[in-house]
XYZ file of C-alpha atoms in Angstrom:
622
model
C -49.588 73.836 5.465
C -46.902 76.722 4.827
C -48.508 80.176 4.985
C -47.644 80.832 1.566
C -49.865 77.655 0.548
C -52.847 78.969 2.736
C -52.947 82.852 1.349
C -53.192 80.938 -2.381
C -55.967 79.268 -1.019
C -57.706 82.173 0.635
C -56.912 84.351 -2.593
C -58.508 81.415 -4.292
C -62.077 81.585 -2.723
C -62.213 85.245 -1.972
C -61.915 85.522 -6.246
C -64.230 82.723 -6.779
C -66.789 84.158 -4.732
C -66.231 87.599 -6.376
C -66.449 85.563 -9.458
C -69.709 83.958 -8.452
C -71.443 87.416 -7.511
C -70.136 89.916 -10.689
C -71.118 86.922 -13.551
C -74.462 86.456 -12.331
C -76.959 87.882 -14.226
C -78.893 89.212 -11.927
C -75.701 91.246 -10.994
C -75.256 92.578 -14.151
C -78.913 93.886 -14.213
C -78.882 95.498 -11.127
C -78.555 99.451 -10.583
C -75.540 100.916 -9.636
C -76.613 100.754 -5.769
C -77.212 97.281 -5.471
C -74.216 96.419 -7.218
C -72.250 98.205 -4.701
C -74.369 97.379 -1.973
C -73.220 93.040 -2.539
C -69.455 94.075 -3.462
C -69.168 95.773 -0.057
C -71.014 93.307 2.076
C -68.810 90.482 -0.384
C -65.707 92.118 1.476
C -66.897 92.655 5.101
C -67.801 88.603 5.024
C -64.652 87.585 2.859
C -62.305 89.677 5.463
C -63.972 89.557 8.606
C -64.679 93.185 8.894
C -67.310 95.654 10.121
C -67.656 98.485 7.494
C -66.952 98.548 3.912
C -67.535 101.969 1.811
C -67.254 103.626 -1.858
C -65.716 106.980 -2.017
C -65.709 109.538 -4.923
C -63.689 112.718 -6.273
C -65.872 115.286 -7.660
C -64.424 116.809 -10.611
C -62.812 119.142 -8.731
C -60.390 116.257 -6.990
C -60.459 118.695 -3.658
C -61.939 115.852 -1.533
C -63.691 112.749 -2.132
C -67.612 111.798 -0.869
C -69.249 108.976 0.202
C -71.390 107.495 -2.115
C -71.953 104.107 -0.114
C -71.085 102.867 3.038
C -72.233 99.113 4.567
C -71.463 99.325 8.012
C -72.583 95.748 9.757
C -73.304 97.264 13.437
C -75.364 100.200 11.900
C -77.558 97.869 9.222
C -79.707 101.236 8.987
C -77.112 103.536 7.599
C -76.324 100.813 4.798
C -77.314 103.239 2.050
C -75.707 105.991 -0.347
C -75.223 108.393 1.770
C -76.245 112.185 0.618
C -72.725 114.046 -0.421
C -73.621 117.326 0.863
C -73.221 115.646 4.550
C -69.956 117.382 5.586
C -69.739 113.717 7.467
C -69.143 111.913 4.688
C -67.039 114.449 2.966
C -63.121 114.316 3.232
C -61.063 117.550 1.742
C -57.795 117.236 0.362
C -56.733 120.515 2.457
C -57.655 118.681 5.887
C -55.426 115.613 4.880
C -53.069 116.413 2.443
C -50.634 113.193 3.514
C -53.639 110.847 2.485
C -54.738 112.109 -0.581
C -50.706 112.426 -1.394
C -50.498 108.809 -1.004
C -53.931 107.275 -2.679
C -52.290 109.441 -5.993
C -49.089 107.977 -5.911
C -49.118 104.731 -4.086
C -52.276 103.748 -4.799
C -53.115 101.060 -2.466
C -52.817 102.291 1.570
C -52.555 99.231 3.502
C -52.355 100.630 7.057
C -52.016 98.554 10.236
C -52.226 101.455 12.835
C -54.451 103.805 11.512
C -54.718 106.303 13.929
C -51.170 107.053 14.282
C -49.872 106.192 10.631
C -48.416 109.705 8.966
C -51.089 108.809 5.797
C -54.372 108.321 7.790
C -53.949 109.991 11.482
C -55.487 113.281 10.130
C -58.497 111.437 10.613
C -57.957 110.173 13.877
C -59.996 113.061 15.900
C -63.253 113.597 13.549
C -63.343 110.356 12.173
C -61.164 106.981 13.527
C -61.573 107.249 17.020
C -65.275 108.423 16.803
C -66.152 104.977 14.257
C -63.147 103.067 16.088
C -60.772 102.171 13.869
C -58.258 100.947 14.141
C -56.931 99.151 10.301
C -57.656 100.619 6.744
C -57.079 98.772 3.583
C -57.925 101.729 0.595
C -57.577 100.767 -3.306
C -58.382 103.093 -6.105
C -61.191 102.798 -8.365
C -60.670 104.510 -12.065
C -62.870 106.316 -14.620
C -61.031 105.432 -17.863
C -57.004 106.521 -17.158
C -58.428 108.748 -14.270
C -58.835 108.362 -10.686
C -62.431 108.463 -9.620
C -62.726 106.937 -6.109
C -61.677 104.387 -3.024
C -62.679 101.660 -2.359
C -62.004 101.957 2.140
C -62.099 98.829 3.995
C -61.664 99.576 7.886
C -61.113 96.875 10.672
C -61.876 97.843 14.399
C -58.743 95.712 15.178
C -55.078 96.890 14.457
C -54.393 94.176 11.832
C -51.630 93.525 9.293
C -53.565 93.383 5.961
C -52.708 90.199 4.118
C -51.962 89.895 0.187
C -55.139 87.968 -0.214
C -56.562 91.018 1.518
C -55.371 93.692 -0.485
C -55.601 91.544 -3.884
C -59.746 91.127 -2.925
C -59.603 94.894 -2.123
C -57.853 95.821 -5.385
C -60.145 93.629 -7.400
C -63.148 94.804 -5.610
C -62.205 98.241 -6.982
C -61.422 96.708 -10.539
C -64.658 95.853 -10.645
C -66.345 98.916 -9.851
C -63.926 100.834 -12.210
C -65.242 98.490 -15.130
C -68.452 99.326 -13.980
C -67.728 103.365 -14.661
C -66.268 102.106 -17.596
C -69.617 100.168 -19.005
C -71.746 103.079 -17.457
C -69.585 106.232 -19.330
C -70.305 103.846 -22.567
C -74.168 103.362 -21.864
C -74.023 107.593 -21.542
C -71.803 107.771 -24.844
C -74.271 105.279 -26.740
C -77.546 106.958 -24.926
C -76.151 110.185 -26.387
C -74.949 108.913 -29.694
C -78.658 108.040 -30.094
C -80.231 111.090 -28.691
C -78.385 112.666 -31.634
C -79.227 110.638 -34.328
C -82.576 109.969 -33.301
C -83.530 113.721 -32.101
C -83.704 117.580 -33.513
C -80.550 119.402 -31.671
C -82.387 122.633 -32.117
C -86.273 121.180 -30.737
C -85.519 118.701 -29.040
C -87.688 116.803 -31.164
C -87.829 113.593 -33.210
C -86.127 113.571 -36.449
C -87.072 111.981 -39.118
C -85.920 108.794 -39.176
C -87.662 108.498 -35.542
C -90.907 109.078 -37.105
C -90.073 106.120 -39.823
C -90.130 104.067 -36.901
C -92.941 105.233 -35.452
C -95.291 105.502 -38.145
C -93.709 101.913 -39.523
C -94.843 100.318 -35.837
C -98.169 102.017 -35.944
C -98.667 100.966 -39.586
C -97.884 96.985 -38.738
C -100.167 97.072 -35.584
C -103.387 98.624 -37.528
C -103.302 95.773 -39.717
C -102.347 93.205 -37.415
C -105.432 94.010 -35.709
C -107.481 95.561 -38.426
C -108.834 97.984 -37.364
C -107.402 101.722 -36.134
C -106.373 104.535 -38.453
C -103.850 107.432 -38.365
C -103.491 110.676 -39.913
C -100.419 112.119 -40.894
C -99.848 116.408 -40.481
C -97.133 117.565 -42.701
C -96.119 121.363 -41.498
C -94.308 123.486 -43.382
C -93.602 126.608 -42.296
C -94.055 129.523 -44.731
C -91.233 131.972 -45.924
C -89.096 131.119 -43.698
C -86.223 132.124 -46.003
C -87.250 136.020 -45.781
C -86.504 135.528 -41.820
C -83.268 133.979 -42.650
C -82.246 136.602 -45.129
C -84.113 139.733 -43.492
C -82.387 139.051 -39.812
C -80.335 136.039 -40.430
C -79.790 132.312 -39.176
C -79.929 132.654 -36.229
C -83.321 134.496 -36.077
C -84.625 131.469 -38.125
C -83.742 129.312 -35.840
C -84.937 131.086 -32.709
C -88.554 130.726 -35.057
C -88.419 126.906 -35.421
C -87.264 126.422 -31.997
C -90.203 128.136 -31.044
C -92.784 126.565 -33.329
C -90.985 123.189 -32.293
C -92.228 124.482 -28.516
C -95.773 125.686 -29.253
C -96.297 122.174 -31.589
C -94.962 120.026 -28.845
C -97.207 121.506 -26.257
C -100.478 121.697 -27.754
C -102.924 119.814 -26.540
C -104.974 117.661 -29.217
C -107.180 114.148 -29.105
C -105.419 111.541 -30.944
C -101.876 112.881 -30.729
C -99.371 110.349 -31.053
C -96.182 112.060 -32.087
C -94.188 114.569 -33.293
C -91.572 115.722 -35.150
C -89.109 118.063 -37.330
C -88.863 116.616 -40.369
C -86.335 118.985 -42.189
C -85.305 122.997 -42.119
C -88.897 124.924 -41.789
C -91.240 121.456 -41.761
C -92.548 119.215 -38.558
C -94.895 116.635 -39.063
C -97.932 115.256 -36.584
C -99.328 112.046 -36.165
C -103.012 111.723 -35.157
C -104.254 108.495 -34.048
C -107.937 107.038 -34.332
C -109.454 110.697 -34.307
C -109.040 111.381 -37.780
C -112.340 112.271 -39.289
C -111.832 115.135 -41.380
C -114.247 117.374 -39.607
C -111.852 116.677 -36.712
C -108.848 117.199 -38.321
C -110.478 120.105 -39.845
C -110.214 121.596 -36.250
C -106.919 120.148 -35.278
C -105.150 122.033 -38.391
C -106.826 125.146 -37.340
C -105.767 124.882 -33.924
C -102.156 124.213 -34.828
C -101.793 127.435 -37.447
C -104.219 129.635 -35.184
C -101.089 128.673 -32.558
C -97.928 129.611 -35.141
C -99.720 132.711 -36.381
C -98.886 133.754 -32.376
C -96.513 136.968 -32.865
C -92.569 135.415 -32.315
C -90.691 137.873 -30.657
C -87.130 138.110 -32.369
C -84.272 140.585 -32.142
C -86.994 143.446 -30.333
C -89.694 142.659 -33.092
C -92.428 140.657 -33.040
C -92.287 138.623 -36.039
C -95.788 136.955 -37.879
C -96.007 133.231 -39.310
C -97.712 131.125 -40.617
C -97.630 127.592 -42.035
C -98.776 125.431 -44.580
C -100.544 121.730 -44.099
C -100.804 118.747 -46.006
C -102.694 115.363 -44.686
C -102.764 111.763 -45.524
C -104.798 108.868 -44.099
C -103.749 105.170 -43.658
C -105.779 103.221 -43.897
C -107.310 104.901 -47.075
C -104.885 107.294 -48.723
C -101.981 104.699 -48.325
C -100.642 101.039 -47.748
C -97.100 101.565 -46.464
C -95.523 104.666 -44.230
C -93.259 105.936 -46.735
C -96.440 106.488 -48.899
C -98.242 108.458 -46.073
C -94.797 110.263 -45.915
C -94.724 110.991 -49.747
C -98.354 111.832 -49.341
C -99.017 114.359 -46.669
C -95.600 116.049 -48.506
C -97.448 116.296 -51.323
C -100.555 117.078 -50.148
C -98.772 119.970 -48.358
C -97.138 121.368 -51.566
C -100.179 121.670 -53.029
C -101.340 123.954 -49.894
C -98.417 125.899 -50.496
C -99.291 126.549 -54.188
C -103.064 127.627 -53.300
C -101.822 130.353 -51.428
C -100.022 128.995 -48.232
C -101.593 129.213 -44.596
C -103.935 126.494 -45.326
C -104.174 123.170 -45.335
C -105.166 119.911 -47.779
C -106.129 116.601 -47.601
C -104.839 114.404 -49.948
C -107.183 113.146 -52.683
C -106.811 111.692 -56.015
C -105.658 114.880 -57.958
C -102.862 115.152 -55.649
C -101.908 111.373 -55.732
C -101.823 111.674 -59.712
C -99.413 114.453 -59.049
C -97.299 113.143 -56.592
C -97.294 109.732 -58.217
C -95.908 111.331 -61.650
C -93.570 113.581 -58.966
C -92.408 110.066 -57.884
C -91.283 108.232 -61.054
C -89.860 111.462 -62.270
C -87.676 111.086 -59.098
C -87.231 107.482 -60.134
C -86.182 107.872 -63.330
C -83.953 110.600 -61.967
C -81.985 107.991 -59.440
C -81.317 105.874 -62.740
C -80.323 108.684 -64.545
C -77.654 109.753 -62.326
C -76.867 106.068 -61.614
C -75.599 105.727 -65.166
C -73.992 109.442 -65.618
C -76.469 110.118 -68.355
C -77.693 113.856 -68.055
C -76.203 115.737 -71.145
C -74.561 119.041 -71.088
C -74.965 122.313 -72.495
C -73.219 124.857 -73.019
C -73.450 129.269 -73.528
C -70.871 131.282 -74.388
C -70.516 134.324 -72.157
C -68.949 136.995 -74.625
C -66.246 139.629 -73.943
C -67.344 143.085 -73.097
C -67.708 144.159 -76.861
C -69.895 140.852 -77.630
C -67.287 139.854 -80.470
C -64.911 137.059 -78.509
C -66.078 133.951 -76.533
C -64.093 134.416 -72.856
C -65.548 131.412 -71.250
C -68.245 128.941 -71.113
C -70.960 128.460 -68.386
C -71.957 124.585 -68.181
C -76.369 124.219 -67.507
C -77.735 120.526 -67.118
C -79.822 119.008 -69.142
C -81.687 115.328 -69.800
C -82.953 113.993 -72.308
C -85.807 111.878 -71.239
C -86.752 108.539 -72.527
C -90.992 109.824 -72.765
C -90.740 113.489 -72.090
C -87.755 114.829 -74.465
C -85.780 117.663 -73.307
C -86.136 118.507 -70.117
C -84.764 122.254 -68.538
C -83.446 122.356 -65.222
C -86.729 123.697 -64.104
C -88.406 120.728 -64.673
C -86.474 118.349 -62.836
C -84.161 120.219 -59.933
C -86.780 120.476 -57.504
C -87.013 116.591 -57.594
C -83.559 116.647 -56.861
C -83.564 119.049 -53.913
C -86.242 117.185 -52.294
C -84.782 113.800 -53.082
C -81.472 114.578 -51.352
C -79.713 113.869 -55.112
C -78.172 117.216 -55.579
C -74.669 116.610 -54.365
C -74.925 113.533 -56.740
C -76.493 115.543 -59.733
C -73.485 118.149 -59.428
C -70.937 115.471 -59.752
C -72.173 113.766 -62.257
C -72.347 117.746 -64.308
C -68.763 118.141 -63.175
C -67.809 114.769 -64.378
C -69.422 115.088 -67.674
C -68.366 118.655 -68.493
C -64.587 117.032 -67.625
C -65.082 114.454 -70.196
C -65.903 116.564 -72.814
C -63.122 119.302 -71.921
C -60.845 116.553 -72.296
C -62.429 115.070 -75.686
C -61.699 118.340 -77.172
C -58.341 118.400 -75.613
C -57.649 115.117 -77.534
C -58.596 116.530 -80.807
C -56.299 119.531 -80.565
C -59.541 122.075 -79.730
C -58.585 124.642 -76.858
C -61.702 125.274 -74.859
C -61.784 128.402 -72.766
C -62.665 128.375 -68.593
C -66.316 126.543 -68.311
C -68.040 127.907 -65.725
C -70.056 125.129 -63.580
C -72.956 126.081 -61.077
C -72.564 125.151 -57.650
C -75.690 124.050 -55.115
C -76.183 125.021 -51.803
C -76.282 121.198 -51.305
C -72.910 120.794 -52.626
C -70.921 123.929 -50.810
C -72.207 122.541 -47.629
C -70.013 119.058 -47.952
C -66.861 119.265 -46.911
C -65.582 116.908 -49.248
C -66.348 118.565 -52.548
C -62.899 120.145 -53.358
C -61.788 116.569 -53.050
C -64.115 115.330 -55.311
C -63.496 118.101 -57.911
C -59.297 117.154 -57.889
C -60.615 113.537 -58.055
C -62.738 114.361 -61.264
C -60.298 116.720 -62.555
C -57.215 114.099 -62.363
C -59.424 111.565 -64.124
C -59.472 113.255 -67.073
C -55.771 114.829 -66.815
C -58.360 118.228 -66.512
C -56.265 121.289 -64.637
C -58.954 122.758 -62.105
C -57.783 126.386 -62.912
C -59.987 125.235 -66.307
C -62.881 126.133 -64.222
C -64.609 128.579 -62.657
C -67.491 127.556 -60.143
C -70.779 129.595 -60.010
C -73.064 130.012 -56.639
C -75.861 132.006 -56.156
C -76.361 134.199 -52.916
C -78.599 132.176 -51.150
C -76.097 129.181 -51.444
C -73.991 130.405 -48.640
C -76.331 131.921 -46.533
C -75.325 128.372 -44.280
C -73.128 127.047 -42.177
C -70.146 130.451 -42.819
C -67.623 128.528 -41.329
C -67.897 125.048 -44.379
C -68.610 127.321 -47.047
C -65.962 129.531 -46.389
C -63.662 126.446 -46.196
C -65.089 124.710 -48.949
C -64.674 127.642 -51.292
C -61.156 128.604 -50.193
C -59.489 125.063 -51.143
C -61.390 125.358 -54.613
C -59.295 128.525 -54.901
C -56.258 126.916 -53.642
C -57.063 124.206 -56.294
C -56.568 126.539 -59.133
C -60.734 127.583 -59.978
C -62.224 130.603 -59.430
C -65.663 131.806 -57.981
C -68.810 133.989 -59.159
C -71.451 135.060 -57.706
C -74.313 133.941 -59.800
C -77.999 135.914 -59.899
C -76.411 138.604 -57.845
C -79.016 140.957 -56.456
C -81.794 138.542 -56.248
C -80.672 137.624 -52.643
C -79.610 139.121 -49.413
C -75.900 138.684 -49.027
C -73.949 140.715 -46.926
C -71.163 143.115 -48.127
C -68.777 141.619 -45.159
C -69.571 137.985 -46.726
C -68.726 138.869 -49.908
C -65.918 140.564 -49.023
C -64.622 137.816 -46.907
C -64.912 134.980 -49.953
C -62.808 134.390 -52.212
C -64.664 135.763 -55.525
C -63.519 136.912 -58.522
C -66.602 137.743 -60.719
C -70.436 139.084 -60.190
C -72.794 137.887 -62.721
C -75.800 140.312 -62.306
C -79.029 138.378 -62.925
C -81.300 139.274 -65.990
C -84.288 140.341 -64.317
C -82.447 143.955 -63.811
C -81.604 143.258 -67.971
C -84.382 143.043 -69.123
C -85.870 146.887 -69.481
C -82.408 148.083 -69.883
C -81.644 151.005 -71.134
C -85.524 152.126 -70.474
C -86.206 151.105 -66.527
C -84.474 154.098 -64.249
C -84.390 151.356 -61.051
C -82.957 148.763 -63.182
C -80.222 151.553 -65.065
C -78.991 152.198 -61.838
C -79.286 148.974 -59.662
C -77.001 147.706 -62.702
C -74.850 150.794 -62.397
C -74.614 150.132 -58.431
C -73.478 146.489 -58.736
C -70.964 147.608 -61.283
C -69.841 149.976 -58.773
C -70.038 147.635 -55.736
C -67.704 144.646 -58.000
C -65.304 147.623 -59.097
C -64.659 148.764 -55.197
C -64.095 144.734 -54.678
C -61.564 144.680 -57.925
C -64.529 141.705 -58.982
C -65.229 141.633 -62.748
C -68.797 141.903 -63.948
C -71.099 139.472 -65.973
C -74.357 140.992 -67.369
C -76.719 137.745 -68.029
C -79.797 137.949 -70.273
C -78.672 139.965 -72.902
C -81.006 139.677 -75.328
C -80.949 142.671 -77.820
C -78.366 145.247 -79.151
C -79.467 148.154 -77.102
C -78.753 145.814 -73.873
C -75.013 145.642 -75.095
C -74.589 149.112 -76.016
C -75.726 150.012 -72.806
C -73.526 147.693 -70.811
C -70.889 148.390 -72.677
C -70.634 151.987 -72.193
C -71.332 151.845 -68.110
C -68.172 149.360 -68.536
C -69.616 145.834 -67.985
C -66.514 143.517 -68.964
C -68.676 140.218 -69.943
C -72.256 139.351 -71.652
C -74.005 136.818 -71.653
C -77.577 135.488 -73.284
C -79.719 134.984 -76.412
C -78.160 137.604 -78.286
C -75.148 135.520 -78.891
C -76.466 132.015 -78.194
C -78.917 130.336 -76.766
C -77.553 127.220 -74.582
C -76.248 124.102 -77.122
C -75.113 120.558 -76.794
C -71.137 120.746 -76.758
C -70.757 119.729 -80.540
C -72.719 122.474 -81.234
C -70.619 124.736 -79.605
C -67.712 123.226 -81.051
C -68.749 123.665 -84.047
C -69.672 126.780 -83.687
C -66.918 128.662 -82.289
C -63.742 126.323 -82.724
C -64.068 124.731 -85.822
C -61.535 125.249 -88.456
């Protein structure tokens, strides 16, 4: 048999028996140790030789370490080998001609290792004190980067074969692969630690509790017999932290009510989590009398009414608590979710740090909450909220300058229904991103109706949510809408109150820009109600303060109100901003505003909101 035809053959059954040991399952299940424990005892037996190791680079590639070395005359020392051992550490600066050569060449096949120009650096510390005499290296990857060696040594001089150095190569193959499956298992073990966990706690998120309370629900009535109890915690006026010292102090309180909730010590506790901006909830197992739980939810607010210490200042909470049972209140976990919510807003609306148990009053109230919510998914479903419409007036209350757009529906039991009535449903309901499109869409459809019969409506104003500046993709959305109905953007203006873009500065400020850039402008609805910022303001791109009609209302008589007013027309005249007055209900409100030089009104005095033929009809009839 020619050479040739016996290094096919030895190629042959050195990759079958690699073949054999990395498909096996029990390979595939072991840790990362045992796995390279059987690859480098696979090539000491496959290639005759006495030591077989795994060598990294730290990620600072200034030497490479040891992480496991299988040595057959030393059986003891077959382990992974601790990296701060300046034995098993090789530095880049002691043996610059290796290192030179594993980057470019690769694979170091090396007959005469203690006097080859790549490998003799390592004659005195390291070759001669192991004896050896061959080395066969091949580089294992991370990705396109070079992570490691695989280092096969022989205590013979011997001229490394190519079914040698193919075994070697593969041998390293394999364990990059295994970096490869192992960086993925991080990835995918972070990917889920995100979607499954609070950045800011730590803690479950909601959809973790789903889980949870959906395994806990099945295995009570599998058995039949258990009970749980569910805590919802809402944490009161948190918005005055926000708004008072900003985000960032907010957060620095829910981080630390996360802490304090997560370490507290109670019977029964199963589980917690942060269920949205200011709430966590708490699941109780088993110990849920309410005489119990009666001590449990004093325990957990006597703990958040702790001083927080924020920004030099000790800062004092509190929290509201509703609670629902299964069994008992409940049959499935999204109704001991919708309960213990509900349960909690009616703690809220007694008076807040308290709590309440869920009961009959509150399930007739949540249950007509519900179907309102319902009925609100079907209304949106089918674009049927309606549209009204008030004029806001020029500064002498004579002209119409513009329109401002306020939903409305018409429902199928109930009649008319204000905003009031049905937006907090939204909010809670995660629909208000949907419920703004659907205003934009409709208010573009009836622009364009009027268009059509020769009628030229003036700039609508539409209202903006704090939902919807938050998206990223709303100026799309409003270009999309806008084309659809051949509708120029620069035909509206968008309205958003102050607390709308107390979030996320750097989306907003985005978001709000490209609606610009799209042709609309911006106001600054209810301004002085909330707490924004002369830098923000000056930094967005507004065009218009509408002042909100609680400082209206005892004009000309209130002296705060006069001169807040006076102020704000001050503060939007050093901003070149025009001014809106809403609210303006009687003649000595526009004779006031109109001498202190208010340029628009708005309110009762001229109209009170109407459907769009209405206004039509009204104001550009023939």
């Amino acid at each position: 048999m020619s050479p040739a035809m016996r290094d096919s053959e030895v190629l042959v059954t050195h990759h079958k028996a690699l073949m054999e040991l990395t498909h096996n399952n029990g390979f595939i299940e072991m840790p990362r140790p045992r796995k390279l424990a059987a690859l480098a005892e696979l090539c000491t037996q496959r290639l005759g030789i006495k030591r077989a190791s795994v060598w990294l680079f730290p990620p600072e590639r200034d030497r490479i370490s040891c992480e496991w070395l299988h040595d057959e005359e030393q059986p003891g020392r077959n382990s992974c080998v601790p990296q701060q051992d300046s034995g098993y550490n090789l530095f880049r600066s002691d043996h610059p001609e290796y290192f030179q050569a594993i980057t470019a060449a690769r694979v170091i096949a090396v007959d005469d290792a203690q006097n080859d120009p790549r490998t003799r650096s390592f004659d005195r510390d390291y070759l001669s004190v192991q004896n050896i005499h061959a080395m066969l290296d091949a580089p294992i990857f991370d990705g396109e980067q070079l992570s490691g060696v695989v280092c096969l040594e022989s205590h013979e001089r011997r001229e490394w074969s190519v079914p040698d150095i193919s075994l070697a190569v593969a041998i390293a193959d394999t364990i990059s692969l295994m970096n490869t499956h192992e960086a993925w298992l991080r990835s995918k073990r972070a990917l889920d630690y995100v979607k499954r966990y609070d950045s800011l706690t730590g803690l479950a998120n909601i959809d973790s509790l789903r889980d949870r309370l959906g395994h806990l629900v099945r295995k009570i009535k599998r058995r039949g017999a258990g009970s749980l109890a569910l805590l919802w915690i809402d944490v009161d006026r948190l918005k005055v932290i926000n708004d008072g010292l900003g985000p960032q102090a907010g957060d620095q309180v829910i981080a630390d009510i996360g802490q304090r909730l997560n370490e507290i010590q109670l019977a029964g506790k199963d589980f917690i989590a942060r269920i949205g901006g200011d709430e966590f909830a708490m699941v109780i197992r088993n110990y849920t009398l309410p005489e119990f739980l009666e001590e449990v939810t004093e325990e957990i607010q006597s703990r958040i009414r702790k001083p927080i210490r924020v920004s030099d200042q000790d800062l004092n909470v509190s929290a509201s608590m509703g609670i629902c049972h299964f069994p008992g209140d409940c049959q499935e976990p999204e109704e001991l979710l919708r309960g213990a919510e509900a349960a909690m807003y009616h703690a809220k609306r007694q008076g807040r740090d308290r709590s309440t148990l869920f009961d009959s009053e509150i399930q007739m109230t949540a249950r007509s909450r519900f179907a309102l919510e319902s009925e609100l998914r079907e209304t949106l479903q089918t674009s049927s909220l309606d549209v009204f419409y008030q004029p806001i007036m020029d500064r002498m209350g004579k002209k119409v300058e513009s329109l401002e757009a306020l939903v409305r529906w018409h429902h199928p039991t109930r009649g008319w229904l204000s905003p009031i009535e049905f937006l907090d449903v939204a909010r809670s309901a995660g629909l208000m991103y949907k419920l703004g499109a659907c205003v934009l869409r409709r208010v573009c459809e009836q622009w364009r109706e009027a268009t059509d019969r020769g009628i030229h409506v003036p700039t609508v104003s539409v209202n903006l949510s704090a939902e919807q500046v938050l998206v990223p993709e709303l100026p799309k959305l409003v270009k999309q809408i806008c084309n659809e109905q051949q509708m120029p953007v620069s035909a509206l203006q968008f309205e958003v109150t102050e607390d709308s873009i107390q979030g996320d500065s750097g989306v907003i400020g985005k978001v709000l820009e490209q609606l610009v850039d799209a042709g609309a402008e911006l106001a600054i609805d209810d301004f002085g109600t909330g707490y924004s910022s002369l830098s923000r303001l000056k930094s967005l791109p507004f065009s218009r303060i509408k002042i909100d009609r609680s400082f209206i209302n005892n004009l000309p008589d209130d002296e705060d109100d006069c001169a807040i007013t006076l102020s704000i027309i001050g503060l939007a005249r050093g901003l070149g901003l025009s001014v809106v007055a809403e609210g303006v209900e009687n003649k000595a409100h526009e004779a006031w505003l109109f001498e202190k030089g208010c340029d628009y009104l708005q309110g009762y005095l001229y109209s009170k909101p109407l459907p769009f033929s209405e206004i039509i009809g009204r104001y550009y009839s023939d």
